[in-house]
Amino acid sequence: GAVVSQHPSRVICKSGTSVKIECRSLDFQATTMFWYRQFPKQSLMLMATSNEGSKATYEQGVEKDKFLINHASLTLSTLTVTSAHPEDSSFYICSVSRSTGVGYTFGSGTRLTVV
Amino acid sequence: QKEVEQDPGPLSVPEGAIVSLNCTYSNSAFQYFMWYRQYSRKGPELLMYTYSSGNKEDGRFTAQVDKSSKYISLFIRDSQPSDSATYLCAMSTTSGTYKYIFGTGTRLKVLA
């Protein structure tokens, strides 16, 4: 299966600033990566599907201009939270489809706190 | 009604107990059923998956799917403190979509 590296693991930023989160597929060429958001005691919510070389596909209710996704290579996708607000504080996780085709390999997640 | 329902717990059991974790679902088109384990502040890791109905065993873990009842279970035998984590179920249809639907996760604590 894939090995997925996600950075940073934790970040604290001020309201109004932007934060970039990186997701790397270390041993697998990922044409598609996925970005999830997880609130405490809630399920993983798919935010968007990141497609290499093309625009991301966002889920309903997710603001495209706020959560910018770039998938410039087969091994790297980035999520930028723009003009962050305290309500954006959450746990963000990326994932890659497993080579077996069933299930994902997840990154270790990024805890974002906006103060 | 949510597509996937899972009791959030927490569930506390003594070491060595048999643990039963469950999810119910409403979409009869689901064909792939997965269980993930998530330690605190980490991403989920896939424990096992099952296609359609039936049982699957892997060491101390057994996954069961009852499609007639739209009910899936994960059993952990001889539970260990290291099993303490949140367990999430996830499901998808056979349409080739990558959109897995996750349960909220059940927090499990195995007491030494």
PDB file of C-alpha atoms in Angstrom:
ATOM      1  CA  GLY A   1       0.000   0.000   0.000  1.00  0.00           C
ATOM      2  CA  ALA A   2       0.931   3.661  -0.215  1.00  0.00           C
ATOM      3  CA  VAL A   3       2.947   5.585   2.352  1.00  0.00           C
ATOM      4  CA  VAL A   4       1.542   9.050   2.914  1.00  0.00           C
ATOM      5  CA  SER A   5       3.355  11.897   4.634  1.00  0.00           C
ATOM      6  CA  GLN A   6       1.499  14.975   5.818  1.00  0.00           C
ATOM      7  CA  HIS A   7       3.002  18.189   7.165  1.00  0.00           C
ATOM      8  CA  PRO A   8       2.792  20.043   9.423  1.00  0.00           C
ATOM      9  CA  SER A   9       1.278  17.900  12.142  1.00  0.00           C
ATOM     10  CA  ARG A  10       0.218  20.930  14.142  1.00  0.00           C
ATOM     11  CA  VAL A  11      -0.093  24.591  13.271  1.00  0.00           C
ATOM     12  CA  ILE A  12      -1.399  27.628  15.100  1.00  0.00           C
ATOM     13  CA  CYS A  13      -2.134  30.739  13.085  1.00  0.00           C
ATOM     14  CA  LYS A  14      -3.762  34.091  13.567  1.00  0.00           C
ATOM     15  CA  SER A  15      -7.157  34.941  12.155  1.00  0.00           C
ATOM     16  CA  GLY A  16      -6.935  36.307   8.649  1.00  0.00           C
ATOM     17  CA  THR A  17      -3.736  34.529   7.717  1.00  0.00           C
ATOM     18  CA  SER A  18      -3.320  31.585   5.348  1.00  0.00           C
ATOM     19  CA  VAL A  19      -1.969  28.138   6.131  1.00  0.00           C
ATOM     20  CA  LYS A  20      -0.649  25.534   3.717  1.00  0.00           C
ATOM     21  CA  ILE A  21      -0.786  21.812   4.439  1.00  0.00           C
ATOM     22  CA  GLU A  22       1.230  19.356   2.358  1.00  0.00           C
ATOM     23  CA  CYS A  23       0.382  15.775   1.564  1.00  0.00           C
ATOM     24  CA  ARG A  24       2.979  13.564  -0.099  1.00  0.00           C
ATOM     25  CA  SER A  25       2.606  10.069  -1.470  1.00  0.00           C
ATOM     26  CA  LEU A  26       6.081   8.675  -0.846  1.00  0.00           C
ATOM     27  CA  ASP A  27       6.034   5.407  -2.767  1.00  0.00           C
ATOM     28  CA  PHE A  28       2.969   5.585  -4.951  1.00  0.00           C
ATOM     29  CA  GLN A  29       2.072   7.806  -7.880  1.00  0.00           C
ATOM     30  CA  ALA A  30      -1.248   9.222  -6.840  1.00  0.00           C
ATOM     31  CA  THR A  31      -3.324  10.768  -9.590  1.00  0.00           C
ATOM     32  CA  THR A  32      -6.003  11.331  -6.993  1.00  0.00           C
ATOM     33  CA  MET A  33      -5.740  12.400  -3.386  1.00  0.00           C
ATOM     34  CA  PHE A  34      -8.494  13.231  -0.952  1.00  0.00           C
ATOM     35  CA  TRP A  35      -8.814  15.875   1.744  1.00  0.00           C
ATOM     36  CA  TYR A  36     -10.913  15.240   4.810  1.00  0.00           C
ATOM     37  CA  ARG A  37     -11.863  17.309   7.805  1.00  0.00           C
ATOM     38  CA  GLN A  38     -12.629  15.810  11.179  1.00  0.00           C
ATOM     39  CA  PHE A  39     -14.301  17.541  14.104  1.00  0.00           C
ATOM     40  CA  PRO A  40     -14.171  16.021  17.596  1.00  0.00           C
ATOM     41  CA  LYS A  41     -16.596  13.122  17.983  1.00  0.00           C
ATOM     42  CA  GLN A  42     -17.688  13.477  14.362  1.00  0.00           C
ATOM     43  CA  SER A  43     -17.019  11.420  11.297  1.00  0.00           C
ATOM     44  CA  LEU A  44     -14.523  12.180   8.587  1.00  0.00           C
ATOM     45  CA  MET A  45     -16.043  14.593   6.127  1.00  0.00           C
ATOM     46  CA  LEU A  46     -14.730  14.578   2.577  1.00  0.00           C
ATOM     47  CA  MET A  47     -13.890  18.129   1.559  1.00  0.00           C
ATOM     48  CA  ALA A  48     -12.501  17.629  -1.918  1.00  0.00           C
ATOM     49  CA  THR A  49     -10.891  15.262  -4.360  1.00  0.00           C
ATOM     50  CA  SER A  50      -7.541  16.471  -5.592  1.00  0.00           C
ATOM     51  CA  ASN A  51      -6.762  15.559  -9.216  1.00  0.00           C
ATOM     52  CA  GLU A  52      -3.222  15.726 -10.548  1.00  0.00           C
ATOM     53  CA  GLY A  53      -2.913  18.328 -13.259  1.00  0.00           C
ATOM     54  CA  SER A  54      -6.486  19.532 -13.069  1.00  0.00           C
ATOM     55  CA  LYS A  55      -8.900  21.321 -10.798  1.00  0.00           C
ATOM     56  CA  ALA A  56     -10.005  19.765  -7.563  1.00  0.00           C
ATOM     57  CA  THR A  57     -13.552  18.522  -7.152  1.00  0.00           C
ATOM     58  CA  TYR A  58     -15.156  20.025  -4.077  1.00  0.00           C
ATOM     59  CA  GLU A  59     -17.976  18.551  -2.044  1.00  0.00           C
ATOM     60  CA  GLN A  60     -21.179  20.471  -1.628  1.00  0.00           C
ATOM     61  CA  GLY A  61     -20.885  23.184   0.971  1.00  0.00           C
ATOM     62  CA  VAL A  62     -17.090  23.445   0.820  1.00  0.00           C
ATOM     63  CA  GLU A  63     -15.866  26.889  -0.195  1.00  0.00           C
ATOM     64  CA  LYS A  64     -13.494  26.584  -3.127  1.00  0.00           C
ATOM     65  CA  ASP A  65     -11.982  30.006  -2.597  1.00  0.00           C
ATOM     66  CA  LYS A  66     -11.316  29.332   1.042  1.00  0.00           C
ATOM     67  CA  PHE A  67      -9.808  25.870   0.737  1.00  0.00           C
ATOM     68  CA  LEU A  68      -7.415  26.022  -2.191  1.00  0.00           C
ATOM     69  CA  ILE A  69      -6.143  22.679  -3.424  1.00  0.00           C
ATOM     70  CA  ASN A  70      -3.203  22.216  -5.732  1.00  0.00           C
ATOM     71  CA  HIS A  71      -2.069  18.840  -7.061  1.00  0.00           C
ATOM     72  CA  ALA A  72       0.860  19.784  -9.240  1.00  0.00           C
ATOM     73  CA  SER A  73       2.613  16.402  -9.274  1.00  0.00           C
ATOM     74  CA  LEU A  74       1.827  12.723  -8.818  1.00  0.00           C
ATOM     75  CA  THR A  75       3.277  12.795  -5.325  1.00  0.00           C
ATOM     76  CA  LEU A  76       2.193  16.118  -3.837  1.00  0.00           C
ATOM     77  CA  SER A  77      -1.123  17.768  -3.053  1.00  0.00           C
ATOM     78  CA  THR A  78      -1.472  20.901  -0.966  1.00  0.00           C
ATOM     79  CA  LEU A  79      -4.420  22.364   0.880  1.00  0.00           C
ATOM     80  CA  THR A  80      -4.277  26.080   1.667  1.00  0.00           C
ATOM     81  CA  VAL A  81      -6.733  27.482   4.156  1.00  0.00           C
ATOM     82  CA  THR A  82      -7.052  31.133   3.196  1.00  0.00           C
ATOM     83  CA  SER A  83      -8.107  33.958   5.484  1.00  0.00           C
ATOM     84  CA  ALA A  84      -8.445  31.504   8.330  1.00  0.00           C
ATOM     85  CA  HIS A  85     -11.030  32.007  11.045  1.00  0.00           C
ATOM     86  CA  PRO A  86     -11.421  30.257  14.405  1.00  0.00           C
ATOM     87  CA  GLU A  87     -14.244  28.132  12.993  1.00  0.00           C
ATOM     88  CA  ASP A  88     -11.703  26.656  10.547  1.00  0.00           C
ATOM     89  CA  SER A  89      -9.912  25.081  13.493  1.00  0.00           C
ATOM     90  CA  SER A  90     -10.094  21.351  12.919  1.00  0.00           C
ATOM     91  CA  PHE A  91      -8.144  18.207  12.093  1.00  0.00           C
ATOM     92  CA  TYR A  92      -7.361  17.978   8.381  1.00  0.00           C
ATOM     93  CA  ILE A  93      -6.336  14.639   6.884  1.00  0.00           C
ATOM     94  CA  CYS A  94      -5.296  13.672   3.386  1.00  0.00           C
ATOM     95  CA  SER A  95      -5.557  10.218   1.889  1.00  0.00           C
ATOM     96  CA  VAL A  96      -4.562   8.191  -1.121  1.00  0.00           C
ATOM     97  CA  SER A  97      -6.361   5.210  -2.600  1.00  0.00           C
ATOM     98  CA  ARG A  98      -4.591   1.974  -1.802  1.00  0.00           C
ATOM     99  CA  SER A  99      -2.978   0.031  -4.593  1.00  0.00           C
ATOM    100  CA  THR A 100      -5.318  -2.866  -3.780  1.00  0.00           C
ATOM    101  CA  GLY A 101      -8.186  -0.574  -4.722  1.00  0.00           C
ATOM    102  CA  VAL A 102     -10.072  -0.887  -1.458  1.00  0.00           C
ATOM    103  CA  GLY A 103      -9.758   1.655   1.286  1.00  0.00           C
ATOM    104  CA  TYR A 104      -7.391   4.538   1.768  1.00  0.00           C
ATOM    105  CA  THR A 105      -4.003   5.149   3.238  1.00  0.00           C
ATOM    106  CA  PHE A 106      -4.272   8.269   5.352  1.00  0.00           C
ATOM    107  CA  GLY A 107      -1.707  10.853   6.269  1.00  0.00           C
ATOM    108  CA  SER A 108      -1.044  11.522   9.935  1.00  0.00           C
ATOM    109  CA  GLY A 109      -3.266  14.602   9.917  1.00  0.00           C
ATOM    110  CA  THR A 110      -2.786  18.287  10.670  1.00  0.00           C
ATOM    111  CA  ARG A 111      -4.274  19.920  13.731  1.00  0.00           C
ATOM    112  CA  LEU A 112      -5.075  23.516  12.770  1.00  0.00           C
ATOM    113  CA  THR A 113      -5.838  26.038  15.479  1.00  0.00           C
ATOM    114  CA  VAL A 114      -6.820  29.552  14.458  1.00  0.00           C
ATOM    115  CA  VAL A 115      -6.552  32.144  17.218  1.00  0.00           C
TER     116      VAL A 115
ATOM    117  CA  GLN B   1     -31.120   9.736   8.903  1.00  0.00           C
ATOM    118  CA  LYS B   2     -27.363   9.414   8.447  1.00  0.00           C
ATOM    119  CA  GLU B   3     -26.153   6.906   5.883  1.00  0.00           C
ATOM    120  CA  VAL B   4     -23.890   5.287   8.472  1.00  0.00           C
ATOM    121  CA  GLU B   5     -24.603   5.205  12.196  1.00  0.00           C
ATOM    122  CA  GLN B   6     -22.033   4.324  14.818  1.00  0.00           C
ATOM    123  CA  ASP B   7     -22.212   4.639  18.578  1.00  0.00           C
ATOM    124  CA  PRO B   8     -19.485   7.112  19.593  1.00  0.00           C
ATOM    125  CA  GLY B   9     -18.921   5.466  22.979  1.00  0.00           C
ATOM    126  CA  PRO B  10     -16.706   5.673  24.899  1.00  0.00           C
ATOM    127  CA  LEU B  11     -16.532   1.958  25.532  1.00  0.00           C
ATOM    128  CA  SER B  12     -14.367   0.804  28.429  1.00  0.00           C
ATOM    129  CA  VAL B  13     -13.488  -2.870  28.850  1.00  0.00           C
ATOM    130  CA  PRO B  14     -10.987  -4.808  30.970  1.00  0.00           C
ATOM    131  CA  GLU B  15      -7.911  -6.293  29.347  1.00  0.00           C
ATOM    132  CA  GLY B  16      -8.639  -9.682  27.806  1.00  0.00           C
ATOM    133  CA  ALA B  17     -12.310  -8.953  27.119  1.00  0.00           C
ATOM    134  CA  ILE B  18     -14.012  -9.557  23.803  1.00  0.00           C
ATOM    135  CA  VAL B  19     -15.004  -6.259  22.234  1.00  0.00           C
ATOM    136  CA  SER B  20     -17.882  -5.820  19.817  1.00  0.00           C
ATOM    137  CA  LEU B  21     -18.043  -2.678  17.702  1.00  0.00           C
ATOM    138  CA  ASN B  22     -20.964  -2.079  15.359  1.00  0.00           C
ATOM    139  CA  CYS B  23     -22.300   0.106  12.575  1.00  0.00           C
ATOM    140  CA  THR B  24     -25.646   0.260  10.857  1.00  0.00           C
ATOM    141  CA  TYR B  25     -26.273   1.714   7.447  1.00  0.00           C
ATOM    142  CA  SER B  26     -29.173   2.657   5.248  1.00  0.00           C
ATOM    143  CA  ASN B  27     -27.815   2.401   1.695  1.00  0.00           C
ATOM    144  CA  SER B  28     -28.377  -1.125   0.411  1.00  0.00           C
ATOM    145  CA  ALA B  29     -25.961  -0.424  -2.458  1.00  0.00           C
ATOM    146  CA  PHE B  30     -22.937  -0.537  -0.153  1.00  0.00           C
ATOM    147  CA  GLN B  31     -20.732  -3.499  -1.043  1.00  0.00           C
ATOM    148  CA  TYR B  32     -17.351  -2.741   0.552  1.00  0.00           C
ATOM    149  CA  PHE B  33     -17.122  -2.490   4.306  1.00  0.00           C
ATOM    150  CA  MET B  34     -14.005  -1.319   6.080  1.00  0.00           C
ATOM    151  CA  TRP B  35     -12.779  -0.857   9.609  1.00  0.00           C
ATOM    152  CA  TYR B  36     -10.175   1.736  10.488  1.00  0.00           C
ATOM    153  CA  ARG B  37      -8.322   2.299  13.735  1.00  0.00           C
ATOM    154  CA  GLN B  38      -7.377   5.833  14.687  1.00  0.00           C
ATOM    155  CA  TYR B  39      -5.061   6.683  17.538  1.00  0.00           C
ATOM    156  CA  SER B  40      -5.290  10.111  19.108  1.00  0.00           C
ATOM    157  CA  ARG B  41      -3.992  12.900  16.847  1.00  0.00           C
ATOM    158  CA  LYS B  42      -3.159  10.447  14.057  1.00  0.00           C
ATOM    159  CA  GLY B  43      -4.692   9.551  10.741  1.00  0.00           C
ATOM    160  CA  PRO B  44      -6.829   6.397  10.521  1.00  0.00           C
ATOM    161  CA  GLU B  45      -5.214   3.124   9.456  1.00  0.00           C
ATOM    162  CA  LEU B  46      -7.073   0.387   7.625  1.00  0.00           C
ATOM    163  CA  LEU B  47      -7.557  -2.721   9.778  1.00  0.00           C
ATOM    164  CA  MET B  48      -9.531  -4.893   7.413  1.00  0.00           C
ATOM    165  CA  TYR B  49     -12.183  -4.838   4.763  1.00  0.00           C
ATOM    166  CA  THR B  50     -14.941  -7.147   3.614  1.00  0.00           C
ATOM    167  CA  TYR B  51     -16.680  -7.398   0.299  1.00  0.00           C
ATOM    168  CA  SER B  52     -20.412  -8.083   0.443  1.00  0.00           C
ATOM    169  CA  SER B  53     -21.628 -10.377   3.219  1.00  0.00           C
ATOM    170  CA  GLY B  54     -19.842 -12.805   5.457  1.00  0.00           C
ATOM    171  CA  ASN B  55     -17.009 -12.951   7.932  1.00  0.00           C
ATOM    172  CA  LYS B  56     -13.338 -12.212   7.697  1.00  0.00           C
ATOM    173  CA  GLU B  57     -10.764 -12.995  10.333  1.00  0.00           C
ATOM    174  CA  ASP B  58      -7.299 -11.538  10.850  1.00  0.00           C
ATOM    175  CA  GLY B  59      -5.554 -12.498  14.043  1.00  0.00           C
ATOM    176  CA  ARG B  60      -7.573 -11.211  16.983  1.00  0.00           C
ATOM    177  CA  PHE B  61      -9.908  -9.256  14.715  1.00  0.00           C
ATOM    178  CA  THR B  62     -13.051 -10.538  13.023  1.00  0.00           C
ATOM    179  CA  ALA B  63     -15.256  -8.479  10.722  1.00  0.00           C
ATOM    180  CA  GLN B  64     -18.853  -9.508  10.056  1.00  0.00           C
ATOM    181  CA  VAL B  65     -21.328  -8.141   7.544  1.00  0.00           C
ATOM    182  CA  ASP B  66     -25.049  -8.817   7.644  1.00  0.00           C
ATOM    183  CA  LYS B  67     -26.461  -7.148   4.568  1.00  0.00           C
ATOM    184  CA  SER B  68     -30.016  -8.296   5.284  1.00  0.00           C
ATOM    185  CA  SER B  69     -29.934  -6.284   8.517  1.00  0.00           C
ATOM    186  CA  LYS B  70     -27.617  -3.575   7.156  1.00  0.00           C
ATOM    187  CA  TYR B  71     -25.356  -4.187  10.118  1.00  0.00           C
ATOM    188  CA  ILE B  72     -21.626  -4.694  10.375  1.00  0.00           C
ATOM    189  CA  SER B  73     -19.483  -5.656  13.338  1.00  0.00           C
ATOM    190  CA  LEU B  74     -15.851  -5.773  14.357  1.00  0.00           C
ATOM    191  CA  PHE B  75     -14.898  -8.189  17.122  1.00  0.00           C
ATOM    192  CA  ILE B  76     -11.632  -7.920  19.000  1.00  0.00           C
ATOM    193  CA  ARG B  77     -10.611 -10.977  21.010  1.00  0.00           C
ATOM    194  CA  ASP B  78      -8.240 -10.877  23.974  1.00  0.00           C
ATOM    195  CA  SER B  79      -8.284  -7.077  23.923  1.00  0.00           C
ATOM    196  CA  GLN B  80      -5.090  -5.283  24.914  1.00  0.00           C
ATOM    197  CA  PRO B  81      -4.438  -1.759  26.229  1.00  0.00           C
ATOM    198  CA  SER B  82      -2.734  -1.076  22.901  1.00  0.00           C
ATOM    199  CA  ASP B  83      -6.131  -1.580  21.228  1.00  0.00           C
ATOM    200  CA  SER B  84      -7.336   1.614  22.902  1.00  0.00           C
ATOM    201  CA  ALA B  85      -8.229   3.886  20.012  1.00  0.00           C
ATOM    202  CA  THR B  86     -11.171   5.129  17.981  1.00  0.00           C
ATOM    203  CA  TYR B  87     -12.558   2.612  15.512  1.00  0.00           C
ATOM    204  CA  LEU B  88     -14.294   3.915  12.412  1.00  0.00           C
ATOM    205  CA  CYS B  89     -16.370   1.934   9.990  1.00  0.00           C
ATOM    206  CA  ALA B  90     -16.491   2.999   6.350  1.00  0.00           C
ATOM    207  CA  MET B  91     -18.499   1.848   3.352  1.00  0.00           C
ATOM    208  CA  SER B  92     -18.710   2.291  -0.366  1.00  0.00           C
ATOM    209  CA  THR B  93     -20.770   1.070  -3.288  1.00  0.00           C
ATOM    210  CA  THR B  94     -19.536  -0.988  -6.207  1.00  0.00           C
ATOM    211  CA  SER B  95     -19.858   1.883  -8.612  1.00  0.00           C
ATOM    212  CA  GLY B  96     -16.133   2.583  -8.508  1.00  0.00           C
ATOM    213  CA  THR B  97     -16.587   5.802  -6.577  1.00  0.00           C
ATOM    214  CA  TYR B  98     -13.847   6.670  -4.166  1.00  0.00           C
ATOM    215  CA  LYS B  99     -16.332   8.288  -1.825  1.00  0.00           C
ATOM    216  CA  TYR B 100     -16.244   6.204   1.250  1.00  0.00           C
ATOM    217  CA  ILE B 101     -18.817   7.078   3.877  1.00  0.00           C
ATOM    218  CA  PHE B 102     -17.462   6.989   7.409  1.00  0.00           C
ATOM    219  CA  GLY B 103     -19.146   6.426  10.728  1.00  0.00           C
ATOM    220  CA  THR B 104     -18.430   8.806  13.592  1.00  0.00           C
ATOM    221  CA  GLY B 105     -16.101   6.309  15.225  1.00  0.00           C
ATOM    222  CA  THR B 106     -16.335   4.479  18.564  1.00  0.00           C
ATOM    223  CA  ARG B 107     -13.800   5.339  21.246  1.00  0.00           C
ATOM    224  CA  LEU B 108     -12.497   2.183  22.899  1.00  0.00           C
ATOM    225  CA  LYS B 109     -10.501   2.073  26.102  1.00  0.00           C
ATOM    226  CA  VAL B 110      -9.001  -1.223  27.248  1.00  0.00           C
ATOM    227  CA  LEU B 111      -8.079  -1.064  30.915  1.00  0.00           C
ATOM    228  CA  ALA B 112      -4.973  -2.877  32.122  1.00  0.00           C
TER     229      ALA B 112
END
